[in-house]
Coordinates of C-alpha atoms and ligand atoms in Angstrom, one line a residue:
X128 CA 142.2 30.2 64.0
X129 CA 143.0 33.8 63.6
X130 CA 142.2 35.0 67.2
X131 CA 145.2 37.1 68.5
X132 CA 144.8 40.5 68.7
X133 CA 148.2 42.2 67.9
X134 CA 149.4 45.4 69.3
X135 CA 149.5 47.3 65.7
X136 CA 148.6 51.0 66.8
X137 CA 152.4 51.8 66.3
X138 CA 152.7 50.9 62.4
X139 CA 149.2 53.4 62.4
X140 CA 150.0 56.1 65.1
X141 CA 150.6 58.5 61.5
X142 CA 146.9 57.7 60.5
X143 CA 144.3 60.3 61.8
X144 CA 142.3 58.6 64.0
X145 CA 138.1 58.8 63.8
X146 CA 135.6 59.9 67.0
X147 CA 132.6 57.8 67.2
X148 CA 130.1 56.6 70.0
X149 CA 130.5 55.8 73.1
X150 CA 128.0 53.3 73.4
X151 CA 128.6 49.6 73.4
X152 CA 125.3 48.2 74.7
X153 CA 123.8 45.7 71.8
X154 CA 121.7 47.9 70.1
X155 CA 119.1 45.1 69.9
X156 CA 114.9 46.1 70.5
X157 CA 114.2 41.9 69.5
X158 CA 117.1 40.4 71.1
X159 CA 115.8 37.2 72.8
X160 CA 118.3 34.7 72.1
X161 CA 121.9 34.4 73.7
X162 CA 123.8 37.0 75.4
X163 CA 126.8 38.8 74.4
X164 CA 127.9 40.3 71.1
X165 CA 127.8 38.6 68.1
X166 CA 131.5 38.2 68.3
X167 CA 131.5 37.0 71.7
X168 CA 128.6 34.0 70.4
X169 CA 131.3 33.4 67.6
X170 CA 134.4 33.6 69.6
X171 CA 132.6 30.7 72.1
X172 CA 133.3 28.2 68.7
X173 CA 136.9 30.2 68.1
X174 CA 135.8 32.3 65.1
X175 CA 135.6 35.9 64.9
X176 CA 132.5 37.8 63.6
X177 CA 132.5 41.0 61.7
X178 CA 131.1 43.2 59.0
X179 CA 131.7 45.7 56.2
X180 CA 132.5 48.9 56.5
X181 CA 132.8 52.2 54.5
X182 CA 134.7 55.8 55.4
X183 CA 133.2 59.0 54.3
X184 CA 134.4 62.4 55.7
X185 CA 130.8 63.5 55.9
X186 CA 130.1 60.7 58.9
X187 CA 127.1 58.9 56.7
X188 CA 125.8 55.9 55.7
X189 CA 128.0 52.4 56.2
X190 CA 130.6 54.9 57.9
X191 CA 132.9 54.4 61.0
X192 CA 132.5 58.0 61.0
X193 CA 128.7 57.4 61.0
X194 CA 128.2 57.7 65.1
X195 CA 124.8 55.2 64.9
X196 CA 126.7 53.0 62.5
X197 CA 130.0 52.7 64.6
X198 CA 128.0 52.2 67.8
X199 CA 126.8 49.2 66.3
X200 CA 129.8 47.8 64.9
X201 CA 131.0 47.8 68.2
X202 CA 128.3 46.2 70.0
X203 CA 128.8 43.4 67.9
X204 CA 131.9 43.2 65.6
X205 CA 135.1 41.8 66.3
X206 CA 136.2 41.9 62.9
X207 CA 135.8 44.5 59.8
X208 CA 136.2 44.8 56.5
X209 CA 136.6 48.2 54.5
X210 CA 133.6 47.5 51.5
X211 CA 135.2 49.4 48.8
X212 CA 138.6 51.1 50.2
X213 CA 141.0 49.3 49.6
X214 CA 140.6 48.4 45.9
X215 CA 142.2 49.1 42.6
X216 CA 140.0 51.5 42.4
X217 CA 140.5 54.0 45.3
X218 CA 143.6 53.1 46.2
X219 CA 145.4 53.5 42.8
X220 CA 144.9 56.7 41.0
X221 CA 147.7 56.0 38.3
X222 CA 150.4 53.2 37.5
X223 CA 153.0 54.7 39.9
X224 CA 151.1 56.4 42.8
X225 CA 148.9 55.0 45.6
X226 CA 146.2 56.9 48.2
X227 CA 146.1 54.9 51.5
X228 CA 143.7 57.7 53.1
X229 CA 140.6 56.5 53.3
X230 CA 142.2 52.5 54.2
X231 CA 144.1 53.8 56.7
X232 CA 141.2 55.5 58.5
X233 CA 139.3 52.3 58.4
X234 CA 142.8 50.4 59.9
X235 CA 143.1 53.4 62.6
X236 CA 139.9 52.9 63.6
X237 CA 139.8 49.2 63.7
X238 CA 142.9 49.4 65.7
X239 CA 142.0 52.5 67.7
X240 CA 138.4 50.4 68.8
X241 CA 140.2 47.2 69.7
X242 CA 138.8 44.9 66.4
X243 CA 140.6 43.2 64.0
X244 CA 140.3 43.6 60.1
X245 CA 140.2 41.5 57.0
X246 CA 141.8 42.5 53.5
X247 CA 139.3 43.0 50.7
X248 CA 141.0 42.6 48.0
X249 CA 144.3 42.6 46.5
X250 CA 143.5 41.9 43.2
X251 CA 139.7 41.9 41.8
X252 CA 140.1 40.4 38.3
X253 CA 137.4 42.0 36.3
X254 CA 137.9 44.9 33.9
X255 CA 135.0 47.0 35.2
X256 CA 136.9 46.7 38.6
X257 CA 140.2 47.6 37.2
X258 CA 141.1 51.2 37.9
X259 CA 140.8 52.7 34.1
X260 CA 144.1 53.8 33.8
X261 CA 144.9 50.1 33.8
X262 CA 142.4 48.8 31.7
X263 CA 144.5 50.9 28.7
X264 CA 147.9 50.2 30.2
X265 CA 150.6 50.1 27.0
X266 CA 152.6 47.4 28.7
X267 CA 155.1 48.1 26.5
X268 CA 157.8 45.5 24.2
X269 CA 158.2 43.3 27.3
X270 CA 154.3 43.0 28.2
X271 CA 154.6 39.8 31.2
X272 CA 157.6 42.0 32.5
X273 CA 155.5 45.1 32.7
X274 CA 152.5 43.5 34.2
X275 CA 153.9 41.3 36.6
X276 CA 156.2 44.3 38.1
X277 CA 152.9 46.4 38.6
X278 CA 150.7 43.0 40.1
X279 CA 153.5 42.0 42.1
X280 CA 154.4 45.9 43.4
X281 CA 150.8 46.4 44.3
X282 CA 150.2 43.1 46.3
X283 CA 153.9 43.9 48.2
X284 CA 152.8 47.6 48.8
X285 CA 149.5 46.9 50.0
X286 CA 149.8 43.8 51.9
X287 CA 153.2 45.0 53.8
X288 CA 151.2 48.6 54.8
X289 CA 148.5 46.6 56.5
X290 CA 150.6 43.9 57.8
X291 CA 150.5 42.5 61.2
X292 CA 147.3 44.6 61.4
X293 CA 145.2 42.4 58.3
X294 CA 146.0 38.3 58.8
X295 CA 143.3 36.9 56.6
X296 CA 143.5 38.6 52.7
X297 CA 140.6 37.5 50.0
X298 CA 143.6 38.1 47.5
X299 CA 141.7 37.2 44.3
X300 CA 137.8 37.5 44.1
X301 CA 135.6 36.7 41.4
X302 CA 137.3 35.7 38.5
X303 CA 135.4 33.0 36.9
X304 CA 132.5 34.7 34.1
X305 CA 129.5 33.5 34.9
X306 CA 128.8 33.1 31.4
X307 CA 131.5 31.7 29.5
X308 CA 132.5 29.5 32.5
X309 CA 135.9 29.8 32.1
X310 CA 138.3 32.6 34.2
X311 CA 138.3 35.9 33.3
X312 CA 140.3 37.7 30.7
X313 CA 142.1 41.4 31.5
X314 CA 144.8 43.6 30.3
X315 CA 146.7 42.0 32.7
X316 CA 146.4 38.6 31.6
X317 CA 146.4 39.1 28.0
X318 CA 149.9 40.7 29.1
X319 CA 150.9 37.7 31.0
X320 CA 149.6 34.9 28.7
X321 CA 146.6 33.7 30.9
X322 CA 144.4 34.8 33.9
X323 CA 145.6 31.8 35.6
X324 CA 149.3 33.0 35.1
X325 CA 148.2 36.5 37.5
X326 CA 145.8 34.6 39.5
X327 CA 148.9 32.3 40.4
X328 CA 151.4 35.7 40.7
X329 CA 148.7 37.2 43.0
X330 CA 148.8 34.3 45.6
X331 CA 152.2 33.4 45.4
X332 CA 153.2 37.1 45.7
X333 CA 151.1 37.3 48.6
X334 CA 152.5 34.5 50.0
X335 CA 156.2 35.7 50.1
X336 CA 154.9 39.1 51.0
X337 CA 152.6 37.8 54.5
X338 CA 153.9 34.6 55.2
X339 CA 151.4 33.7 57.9
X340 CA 148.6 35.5 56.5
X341 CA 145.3 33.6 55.4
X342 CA 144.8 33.9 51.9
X343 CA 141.7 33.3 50.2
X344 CA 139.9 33.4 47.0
X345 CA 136.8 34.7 47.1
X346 CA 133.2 34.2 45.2
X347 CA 130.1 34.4 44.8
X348 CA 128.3 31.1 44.4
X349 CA 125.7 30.2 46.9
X350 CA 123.7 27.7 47.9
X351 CA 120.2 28.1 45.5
X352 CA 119.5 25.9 42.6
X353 CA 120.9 28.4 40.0
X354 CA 124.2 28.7 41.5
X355 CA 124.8 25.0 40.9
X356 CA 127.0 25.7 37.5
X357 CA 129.2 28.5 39.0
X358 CA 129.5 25.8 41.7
X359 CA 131.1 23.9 39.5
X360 CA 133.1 26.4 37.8
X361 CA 134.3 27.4 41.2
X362 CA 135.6 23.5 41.9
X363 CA 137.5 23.9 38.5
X364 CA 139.4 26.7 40.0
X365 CA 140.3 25.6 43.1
X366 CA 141.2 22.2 41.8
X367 CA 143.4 24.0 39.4
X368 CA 145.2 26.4 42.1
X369 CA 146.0 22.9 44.3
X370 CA 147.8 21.2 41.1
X371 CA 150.1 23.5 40.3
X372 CA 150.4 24.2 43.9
X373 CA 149.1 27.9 44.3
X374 CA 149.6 28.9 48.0
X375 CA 145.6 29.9 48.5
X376 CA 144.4 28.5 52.2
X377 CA 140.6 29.1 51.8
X378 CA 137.8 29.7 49.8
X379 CA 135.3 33.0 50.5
X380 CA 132.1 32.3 50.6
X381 CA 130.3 35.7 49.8
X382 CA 127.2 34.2 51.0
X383 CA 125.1 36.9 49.5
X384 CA 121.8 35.2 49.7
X385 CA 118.6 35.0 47.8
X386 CA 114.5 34.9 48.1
X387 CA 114.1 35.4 44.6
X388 CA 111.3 32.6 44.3
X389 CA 110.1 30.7 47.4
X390 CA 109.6 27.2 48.1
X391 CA 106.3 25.9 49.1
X392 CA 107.8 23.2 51.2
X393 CA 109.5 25.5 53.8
X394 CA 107.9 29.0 53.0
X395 CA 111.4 30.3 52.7
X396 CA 113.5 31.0 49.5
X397 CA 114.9 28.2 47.6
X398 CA 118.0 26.6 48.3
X399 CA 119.8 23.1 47.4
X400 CA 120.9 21.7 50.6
X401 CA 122.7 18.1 49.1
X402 CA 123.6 20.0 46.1
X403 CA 125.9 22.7 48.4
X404 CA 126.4 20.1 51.0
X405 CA 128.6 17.9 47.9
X406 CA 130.2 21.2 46.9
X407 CA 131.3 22.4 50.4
X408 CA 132.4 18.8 51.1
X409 CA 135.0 19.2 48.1
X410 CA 135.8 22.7 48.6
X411 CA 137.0 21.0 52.1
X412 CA 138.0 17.7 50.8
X413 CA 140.7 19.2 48.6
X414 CA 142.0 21.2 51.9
X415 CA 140.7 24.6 51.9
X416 CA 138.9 26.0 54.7
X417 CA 136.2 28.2 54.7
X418 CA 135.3 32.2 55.5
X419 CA 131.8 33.6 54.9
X420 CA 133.0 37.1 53.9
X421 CA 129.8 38.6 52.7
X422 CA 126.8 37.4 54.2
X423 CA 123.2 39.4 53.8
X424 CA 119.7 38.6 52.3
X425 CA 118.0 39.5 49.3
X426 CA 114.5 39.4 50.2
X427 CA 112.7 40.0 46.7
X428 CA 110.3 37.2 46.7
X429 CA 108.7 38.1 50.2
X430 CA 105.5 39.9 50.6
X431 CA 105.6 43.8 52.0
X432 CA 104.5 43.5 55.4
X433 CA 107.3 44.2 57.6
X434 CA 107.0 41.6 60.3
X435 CA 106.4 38.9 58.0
X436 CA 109.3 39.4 56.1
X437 CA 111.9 39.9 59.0
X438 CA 110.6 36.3 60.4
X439 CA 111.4 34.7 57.0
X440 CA 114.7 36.9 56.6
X441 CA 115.6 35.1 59.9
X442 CA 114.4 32.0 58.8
X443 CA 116.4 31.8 56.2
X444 CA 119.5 33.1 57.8
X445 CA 119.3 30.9 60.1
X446 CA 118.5 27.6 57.8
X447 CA 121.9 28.9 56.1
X448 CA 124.2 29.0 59.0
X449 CA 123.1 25.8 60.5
X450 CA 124.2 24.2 57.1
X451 CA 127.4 26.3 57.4
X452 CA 127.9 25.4 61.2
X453 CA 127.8 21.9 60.2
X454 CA 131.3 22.5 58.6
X455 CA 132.5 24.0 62.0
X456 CA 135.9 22.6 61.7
X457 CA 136.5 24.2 58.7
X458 CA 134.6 27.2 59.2
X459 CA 136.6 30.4 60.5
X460 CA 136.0 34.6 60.1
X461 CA 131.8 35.3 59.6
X462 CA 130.9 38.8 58.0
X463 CA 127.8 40.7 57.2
X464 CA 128.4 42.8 53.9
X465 CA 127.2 45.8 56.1
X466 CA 125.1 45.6 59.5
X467 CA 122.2 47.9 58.5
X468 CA 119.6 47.9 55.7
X469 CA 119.7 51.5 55.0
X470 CA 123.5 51.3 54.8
X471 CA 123.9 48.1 52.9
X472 CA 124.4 47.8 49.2
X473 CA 121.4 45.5 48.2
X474 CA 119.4 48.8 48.5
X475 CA 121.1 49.9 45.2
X476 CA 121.9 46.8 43.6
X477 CA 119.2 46.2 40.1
X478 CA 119.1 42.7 40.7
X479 CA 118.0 42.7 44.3
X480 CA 115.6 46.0 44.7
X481 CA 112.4 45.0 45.4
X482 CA 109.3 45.7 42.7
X483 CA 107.6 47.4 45.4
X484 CA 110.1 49.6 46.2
X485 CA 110.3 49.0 49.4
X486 CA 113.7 48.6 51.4
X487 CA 115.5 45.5 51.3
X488 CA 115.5 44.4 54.5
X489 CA 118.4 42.1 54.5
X490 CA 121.0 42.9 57.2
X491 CA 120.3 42.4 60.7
X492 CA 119.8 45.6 61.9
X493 CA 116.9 47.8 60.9
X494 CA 117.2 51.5 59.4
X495 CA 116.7 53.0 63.0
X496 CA 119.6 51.1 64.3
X497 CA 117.3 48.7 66.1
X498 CA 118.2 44.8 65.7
X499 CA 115.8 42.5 63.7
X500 CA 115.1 38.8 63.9
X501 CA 117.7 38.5 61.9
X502 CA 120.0 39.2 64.3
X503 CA 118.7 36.4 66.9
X504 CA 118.8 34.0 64.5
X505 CA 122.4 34.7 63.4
X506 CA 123.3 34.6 67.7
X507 CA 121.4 31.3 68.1
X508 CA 123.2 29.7 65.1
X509 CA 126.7 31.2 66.4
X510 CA 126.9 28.9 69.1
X511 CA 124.9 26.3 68.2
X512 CA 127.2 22.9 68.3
Ligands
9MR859 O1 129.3 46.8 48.1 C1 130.3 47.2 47.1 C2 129.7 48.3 46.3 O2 129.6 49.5 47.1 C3 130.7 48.6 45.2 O3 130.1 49.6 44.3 C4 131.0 47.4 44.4 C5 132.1 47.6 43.3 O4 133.3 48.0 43.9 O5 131.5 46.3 45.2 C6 130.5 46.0 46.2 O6 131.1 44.9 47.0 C7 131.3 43.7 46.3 C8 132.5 43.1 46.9 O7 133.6 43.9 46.7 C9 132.8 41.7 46.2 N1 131.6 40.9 46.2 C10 130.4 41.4 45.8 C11 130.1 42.7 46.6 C12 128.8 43.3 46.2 O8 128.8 43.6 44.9

């Protein structure tokens, strides 16, 4: 269990630290069920819960500089997870130079507010994720050399700044294609011979780097029907990494969930409870345990009216972490992929926005900061044996 807090301010004490509100009352106009926090329901089965997070010098949106959206990470959050700031991405502008400043105001503040923080990601293998400078690396007349010194030097720079601060890493995430089934190809693996050859350098690197630290891969497959193949794919994976003896300690469940079709059977959106009860049981039989790094709604198939479709949001949420909770042993960390609907990403993602236009309403807070059904079915569920 990753429950010790660690004194970490002085590694950070460099890192401008953030105001935000006072307030640490739950936030909560619905709240019926349990008392406490969400982290404090969690921490009653030894398992932290958390959310995303985003930092934007203007103090918007999914921002611990956001004063609403701070005040409710910490009414509830133990735990927190910086959405996009510490990928490729932002944190690498070229092959020798890295910008820690908008990770290290997410770790100052973390530290500064008492909660803990997860590592998202050290390596997300997909091109369109790749920063561009290293999508047309020249890797030069010793390409594995070249590649493995930058993957390895990355993984070592990042993990050490944020150690003793970050103890659970997802250090690879999504790297299966979802159409070609098999893992997926970048510059860095064509330099290194095979994606499976920097997949393995990523965890093993991580592992010499943080010795104690969690280490996860992380993905996307869920429990509805049409998740059963990347499911599968998925298994492959994992059962790969454990034969040649990768050190990864737990699989991510994303747990980005989806009403894109209901069933008439429970009014709720369709989901394959044996299927994703077989898969979870040898996700767990091989030895992995489990994190739910990601978790929100999509609520596409639901009608407009608002009351309605914050009932089956809740429904469904908590359908979901009663499966989950059934795997308690295994289970540890629990984040939402953002706390509020205006903040969270569904609102702009093509796949999820509704045909209506309306809001996605699938975190558990509302737009107004006020907490939804959602949010008492997730505290129920929390501490529910
Ligand atoms: O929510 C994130 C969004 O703001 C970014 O544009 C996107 C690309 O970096 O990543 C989103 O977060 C993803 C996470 O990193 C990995 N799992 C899926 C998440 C939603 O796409």
């Amino acid at each position: 269990m990753l429950t010790q807090r660690r004194n970490v301010l002085g590694g950070l004490t460099a890192l401008p630290l953030i105001g935000c509100a006072q307030s640490v009352m739950p936030m909560g106009g619905t709240a019926s069920g349990p008392s406490g926090s969400l982290d404090e329901l969690a921490q009653t089965r030894g398992r932290r819960f958390g959310s995303a997070v985003a930092w934007n010098v203007q103090g918007t949106g999914m921002s611990v500089s956001n004063p609403e959206y701070a005040a409710v990470l910490k009414a509830e959050c133990g735990v927190i997870v910086a959405e996009n700031e510490m990928k490729w991405q932002k944190l690498r502008p070229s092959v020798d130079s890295y910008d820690f400043t908008a990770g290290d105001a997410i770790a100052s503040w973390a530290v500064e507010h008492g909660m803990e923080l997860r590592g998202h990601v050290l390596l997300w293998h997909r091109p369109e994720w790749f920063p561009d400078w290293l999508n047309t690396h020249d890797f030069g007349a010793a390409p594995a050399l070249e590649a493995e010194r930058i993957l390895t030097d990355h993984i070592q720079t990042v993990a050490r700044r944020y150690e003793g601060v970050i103890t659970s890493w997802d250090v690879v995430n999504e790297a299966i294609d979802h159409d070609t089934r098999a893992p997926i190809e970048t510059s860095l693996s064509r330099a290194m011979g095979s994606p499976e050859a920097v997949i393995d350098l990523a965890f093993r690197t991580a592992r010499e780097t943080l010795p104690n630290a969690q280490l996860v891969y992380n993905d996307y497959m869920s429990w509805e029907p049409a998740h059963a193949r990347h499911c599968e794919d998925v298994l492959r994976l994992l059962e790969g990494m454990k034969a040649r003896g990768v050190p990864c300690d737990a699989l991510g469940i994303q747990s980005h969930i989806e009403m894109f079709a209901l069933d008439p059977s429970t009014g709720v959106g369709r989901y394959d409870e044996a299927g994703w009860r077989r898969f979870l049981d040898e996700v767990t039989g091989m030895g992995y345990r489990l994190v739910i790094t990601e978790f929100d709604v999509k609520d596409k198939a639901l009608p407009a009216d608002i009351a309605l479709r914050d009932a089956k949001v809740a429904e469904y949420t908590r359908r979901y972490f009663e499966l989950m909770l059934d795997y308690d042993v295994y289970l540890d960390d629990i984040l939402a992929w953002g706390m509020v609907d205006a903040h969270n990403w569904l609102q702009y993602f093509e796949y999820a926005t509704r045909a209506d236009g309306r809001e996605v309403r699938g975190t558990p807070y509302a737009s107004d900061y006020v907490a939804k059904p959602m949010r008492d079915a997730l505290a129920e569920t929390l501490t529910a044996v």
